[in-house]
PDB file of C-alpha atoms in Angstrom:
ATOM      1  CA  MET A   1       4.956 -10.056 -25.342  1.00  0.00           C
ATOM      2  CA  TYR A   2       7.504  -8.233 -23.187  1.00  0.00           C
ATOM      3  CA  LYS A   3      10.983  -7.712 -24.569  1.00  0.00           C
ATOM      4  CA  ILE A   4      13.839  -6.600 -22.345  1.00  0.00           C
ATOM      5  CA  LEU A   5      16.416  -4.518 -24.166  1.00  0.00           C
ATOM      6  CA  PRO A   6      19.910  -3.496 -23.019  1.00  0.00           C
ATOM      7  CA  ALA A   7      20.556  -0.276 -21.073  1.00  0.00           C
ATOM      8  CA  ALA A   8      17.419  -0.540 -18.939  1.00  0.00           C
ATOM      9  CA  LEU A   9      15.151   0.370 -21.843  1.00  0.00           C
ATOM     10  CA  LEU A  10      12.040  -1.763 -22.035  1.00  0.00           C
ATOM     11  CA  ALA A  11       9.402  -1.784 -24.699  1.00  0.00           C
ATOM     12  CA  LEU A  12       5.988  -3.363 -24.655  1.00  0.00           C
ATOM     13  CA  ALA A  13       3.867  -3.685 -27.743  1.00  0.00           C
ATOM     14  CA  MET A  14       0.603  -5.511 -27.404  1.00  0.00           C
ATOM     15  CA  THR A  15      -2.635  -5.255 -29.304  1.00  0.00           C
ATOM     16  CA  THR A  16      -6.082  -5.213 -27.814  1.00  0.00           C
ATOM     17  CA  GLU A  17      -7.639  -5.483 -31.295  1.00  0.00           C
ATOM     18  CA  PRO A  18      -5.908  -5.894 -34.641  1.00  0.00           C
ATOM     19  CA  ALA A  19      -7.038  -2.418 -35.746  1.00  0.00           C
ATOM     20  CA  SER A  20      -6.142  -0.760 -32.447  1.00  0.00           C
ATOM     21  CA  PRO A  21      -2.525  -1.386 -31.423  1.00  0.00           C
ATOM     22  CA  VAL A  22      -1.393  -0.397 -27.953  1.00  0.00           C
ATOM     23  CA  ALA A  23       2.253   0.264 -27.123  1.00  0.00           C
ATOM     24  CA  ILE A  24       4.175   1.696 -24.192  1.00  0.00           C
ATOM     25  CA  VAL A  25       7.893   2.327 -23.770  1.00  0.00           C
ATOM     26  CA  ILE A  26       9.642   3.150 -20.505  1.00  0.00           C
ATOM     27  CA  HIS A  27      13.187   4.149 -19.676  1.00  0.00           C
ATOM     28  CA  GLY A  28      14.727   3.087 -16.388  1.00  0.00           C
ATOM     29  CA  GLY A  29      17.237   5.930 -16.157  1.00  0.00           C
ATOM     30  CA  ALA A  30      20.147   7.663 -17.782  1.00  0.00           C
ATOM     31  CA  GLY A  31      22.816   6.928 -15.203  1.00  0.00           C
ATOM     32  CA  ARG A  32      25.682   4.510 -15.634  1.00  0.00           C
ATOM     33  CA  MET A  33      25.644   1.175 -13.858  1.00  0.00           C
ATOM     34  CA  ASP A  34      28.754  -0.831 -13.078  1.00  0.00           C
ATOM     35  CA  LYS A  35      27.770  -4.233 -14.478  1.00  0.00           C
ATOM     36  CA  ALA A  36      30.507  -5.889 -12.409  1.00  0.00           C
ATOM     37  CA  LYS A  37      28.600  -4.886  -9.259  1.00  0.00           C
ATOM     38  CA  LEU A  38      25.192  -5.893 -10.634  1.00  0.00           C
ATOM     39  CA  THR A  39      24.486  -9.335  -9.216  1.00  0.00           C
ATOM     40  CA  PRO A  40      22.059 -11.662 -10.995  1.00  0.00           C
ATOM     41  CA  ALA A  41      19.641 -11.239  -8.076  1.00  0.00           C
ATOM     42  CA  ARG A  42      19.769  -7.429  -8.308  1.00  0.00           C
ATOM     43  CA  GLN A  43      19.346  -7.588 -12.072  1.00  0.00           C
ATOM     44  CA  LYS A  44      16.171  -9.661 -11.539  1.00  0.00           C
ATOM     45  CA  GLU A  45      14.907  -6.970  -9.137  1.00  0.00           C
ATOM     46  CA  TYR A  46      15.448  -4.277 -11.773  1.00  0.00           C
ATOM     47  CA  HIS A  47      13.735  -6.323 -14.464  1.00  0.00           C
ATOM     48  CA  ALA A  48      10.794  -7.158 -12.172  1.00  0.00           C
ATOM     49  CA  THR A  49      10.258  -3.503 -11.300  1.00  0.00           C
ATOM     50  CA  LEU A  50      10.519  -2.416 -14.922  1.00  0.00           C
ATOM     51  CA  GLU A  51       8.060  -5.128 -15.936  1.00  0.00           C
ATOM     52  CA  ALA A  52       5.660  -3.999 -13.172  1.00  0.00           C
ATOM     53  CA  SER A  53       5.967  -0.454 -14.519  1.00  0.00           C
ATOM     54  CA  LEU A  54       5.137  -1.610 -18.040  1.00  0.00           C
ATOM     55  CA  ARG A  55       2.222  -3.707 -16.837  1.00  0.00           C
ATOM     56  CA  ALA A  56       0.771  -0.790 -14.840  1.00  0.00           C
ATOM     57  CA  GLY A  57       0.811   1.521 -17.837  1.00  0.00           C
ATOM     58  CA  HIS A  58      -0.274  -1.134 -20.300  1.00  0.00           C
ATOM     59  CA  ALA A  59      -3.272  -2.132 -18.180  1.00  0.00           C
ATOM     60  CA  ILE A  60      -4.620   1.402 -18.430  1.00  0.00           C
ATOM     61  CA  LEU A  61      -4.102   1.560 -22.197  1.00  0.00           C
ATOM     62  CA  LYS A  62      -5.617  -1.886 -22.710  1.00  0.00           C
ATOM     63  CA  ARG A  63      -8.861  -0.853 -21.042  1.00  0.00           C
ATOM     64  CA  GLY A  64      -9.055   2.356 -23.094  1.00  0.00           C
ATOM     65  CA  GLY A  65      -7.548   4.758 -20.564  1.00  0.00           C
ATOM     66  CA  SER A  66      -5.592   7.821 -21.543  1.00  0.00           C
ATOM     67  CA  SER A  67      -1.900   7.768 -22.374  1.00  0.00           C
ATOM     68  CA  LEU A  68      -1.394  10.443 -19.712  1.00  0.00           C
ATOM     69  CA  ASP A  69      -2.857   8.136 -17.042  1.00  0.00           C
ATOM     70  CA  ALA A  70      -0.790   5.223 -18.366  1.00  0.00           C
ATOM     71  CA  VAL A  71       2.458   7.192 -18.205  1.00  0.00           C
ATOM     72  CA  GLN A  72       1.684   8.360 -14.682  1.00  0.00           C
ATOM     73  CA  ALA A  73       0.938   4.807 -13.506  1.00  0.00           C
ATOM     74  CA  ALA A  74       4.169   3.496 -15.038  1.00  0.00           C
ATOM     75  CA  ILE A  75       6.260   6.249 -13.454  1.00  0.00           C
ATOM     76  CA  ILE A  76       4.747   5.762  -9.999  1.00  0.00           C
ATOM     77  CA  VAL A  77       5.984   2.151  -9.968  1.00  0.00           C
ATOM     78  CA  MET A  78       9.550   3.341 -10.543  1.00  0.00           C
ATOM     79  CA  GLU A  79       9.199   6.240  -8.079  1.00  0.00           C
ATOM     80  CA  ASP A  80       8.059   3.808  -5.397  1.00  0.00           C
ATOM     81  CA  SER A  81      11.120   1.601  -5.922  1.00  0.00           C
ATOM     82  CA  PRO A  82      14.431   2.299  -4.183  1.00  0.00           C
ATOM     83  CA  LEU A  83      16.228   0.929  -7.278  1.00  0.00           C
ATOM     84  CA  PHE A  84      15.656   3.982  -9.458  1.00  0.00           C
ATOM     85  CA  ASN A  85      16.869   7.562  -9.105  1.00  0.00           C
ATOM     86  CA  ALA A  86      13.346   8.889  -8.748  1.00  0.00           C
ATOM     87  CA  GLY A  87      11.062   9.253  -5.758  1.00  0.00           C
ATOM     88  CA  LYS A  88      12.020   6.697  -3.102  1.00  0.00           C
ATOM     89  CA  GLY A  89      15.379   5.944  -4.741  1.00  0.00           C
ATOM     90  CA  ALA A  90      16.370   9.553  -5.415  1.00  0.00           C
ATOM     91  CA  VAL A  91      19.917  10.631  -4.691  1.00  0.00           C
ATOM     92  CA  PHE A  92      20.338  12.758  -1.575  1.00  0.00           C
ATOM     93  CA  THR A  93      21.545  16.341  -1.836  1.00  0.00           C
ATOM     94  CA  SER A  94      24.642  17.535   0.009  1.00  0.00           C
ATOM     95  CA  ALA A  95      22.214  18.687   2.711  1.00  0.00           C
ATOM     96  CA  GLY A  96      21.099  15.066   3.183  1.00  0.00           C
ATOM     97  CA  ARG A  97      17.566  15.273   1.778  1.00  0.00           C
ATOM     98  CA  ASN A  98      15.791  14.530  -1.468  1.00  0.00           C
ATOM     99  CA  GLU A  99      14.685  17.344  -3.736  1.00  0.00           C
ATOM    100  CA  LEU A 100      12.566  16.040  -6.569  1.00  0.00           C
ATOM    101  CA  ASP A 101      11.724  17.525  -9.959  1.00  0.00           C
ATOM    102  CA  ALA A 102       9.018  16.257 -12.284  1.00  0.00           C
ATOM    103  CA  SER A 103       7.159  17.322 -15.379  1.00  0.00           C
ATOM    104  CA  LEU A 104       4.355  15.889 -17.454  1.00  0.00           C
ATOM    105  CA  MET A 105       2.826  17.004 -20.734  1.00  0.00           C
ATOM    106  CA  ASP A 106      -0.288  15.986 -22.589  1.00  0.00           C
ATOM    107  CA  GLY A 107       0.880  15.803 -26.200  1.00  0.00           C
ATOM    108  CA  ARG A 108      -2.689  16.015 -27.477  1.00  0.00           C
ATOM    109  CA  THR A 109      -3.521  19.328 -25.801  1.00  0.00           C
ATOM    110  CA  LEU A 110       0.031  20.571 -25.083  1.00  0.00           C
ATOM    111  CA  GLU A 111      -1.010  21.237 -21.487  1.00  0.00           C
ATOM    112  CA  ALA A 112       1.886  20.698 -19.107  1.00  0.00           C
ATOM    113  CA  GLY A 113       2.774  20.892 -15.452  1.00  0.00           C
ATOM    114  CA  ALA A 114       5.995  20.713 -13.505  1.00  0.00           C
ATOM    115  CA  VAL A 115       7.426  20.929 -10.014  1.00  0.00           C
ATOM    116  CA  GLY A 116      10.987  21.526  -8.926  1.00  0.00           C
ATOM    117  CA  GLY A 117      12.843  20.994  -5.672  1.00  0.00           C
ATOM    118  CA  VAL A 118       9.870  19.453  -3.862  1.00  0.00           C
ATOM    119  CA  THR A 119      10.699  17.630  -0.655  1.00  0.00           C
ATOM    120  CA  THR A 120       7.402  16.377   0.773  1.00  0.00           C
ATOM    121  CA  LEU A 121       5.551  14.825  -2.182  1.00  0.00           C
ATOM    122  CA  LYS A 122       5.676  11.049  -2.518  1.00  0.00           C
ATOM    123  CA  ASN A 123       5.032  10.942  -6.270  1.00  0.00           C
ATOM    124  CA  PRO A 124       5.695  14.366  -7.772  1.00  0.00           C
TER     125      PRO A 124
END
């Protein structure tokens, strides 16, 4: 079951087996949206992209994949969408180009990686 919550926060909780619950939560951004300018059609686009993001991550978890792979798959969907301030939809700098930052951490091992100010990577 997918439940859409206010403020572009979506949660998905599904079980593959009763003893092995699988859950994923995504956040569509921290910026402020002017709801008066958000048409019903545009709102459907946002919801569809967020649902695709959830489904991408959930599919990996459901088949026993790692949470790290699931998070990456979910993020790539949003980075590939012009609707979100990430990747393809990133805000341009005053110089007229995108400079992207990204970080990822494996909570199990505490290994982490990050990039900052990259300009030529599609999905940092």
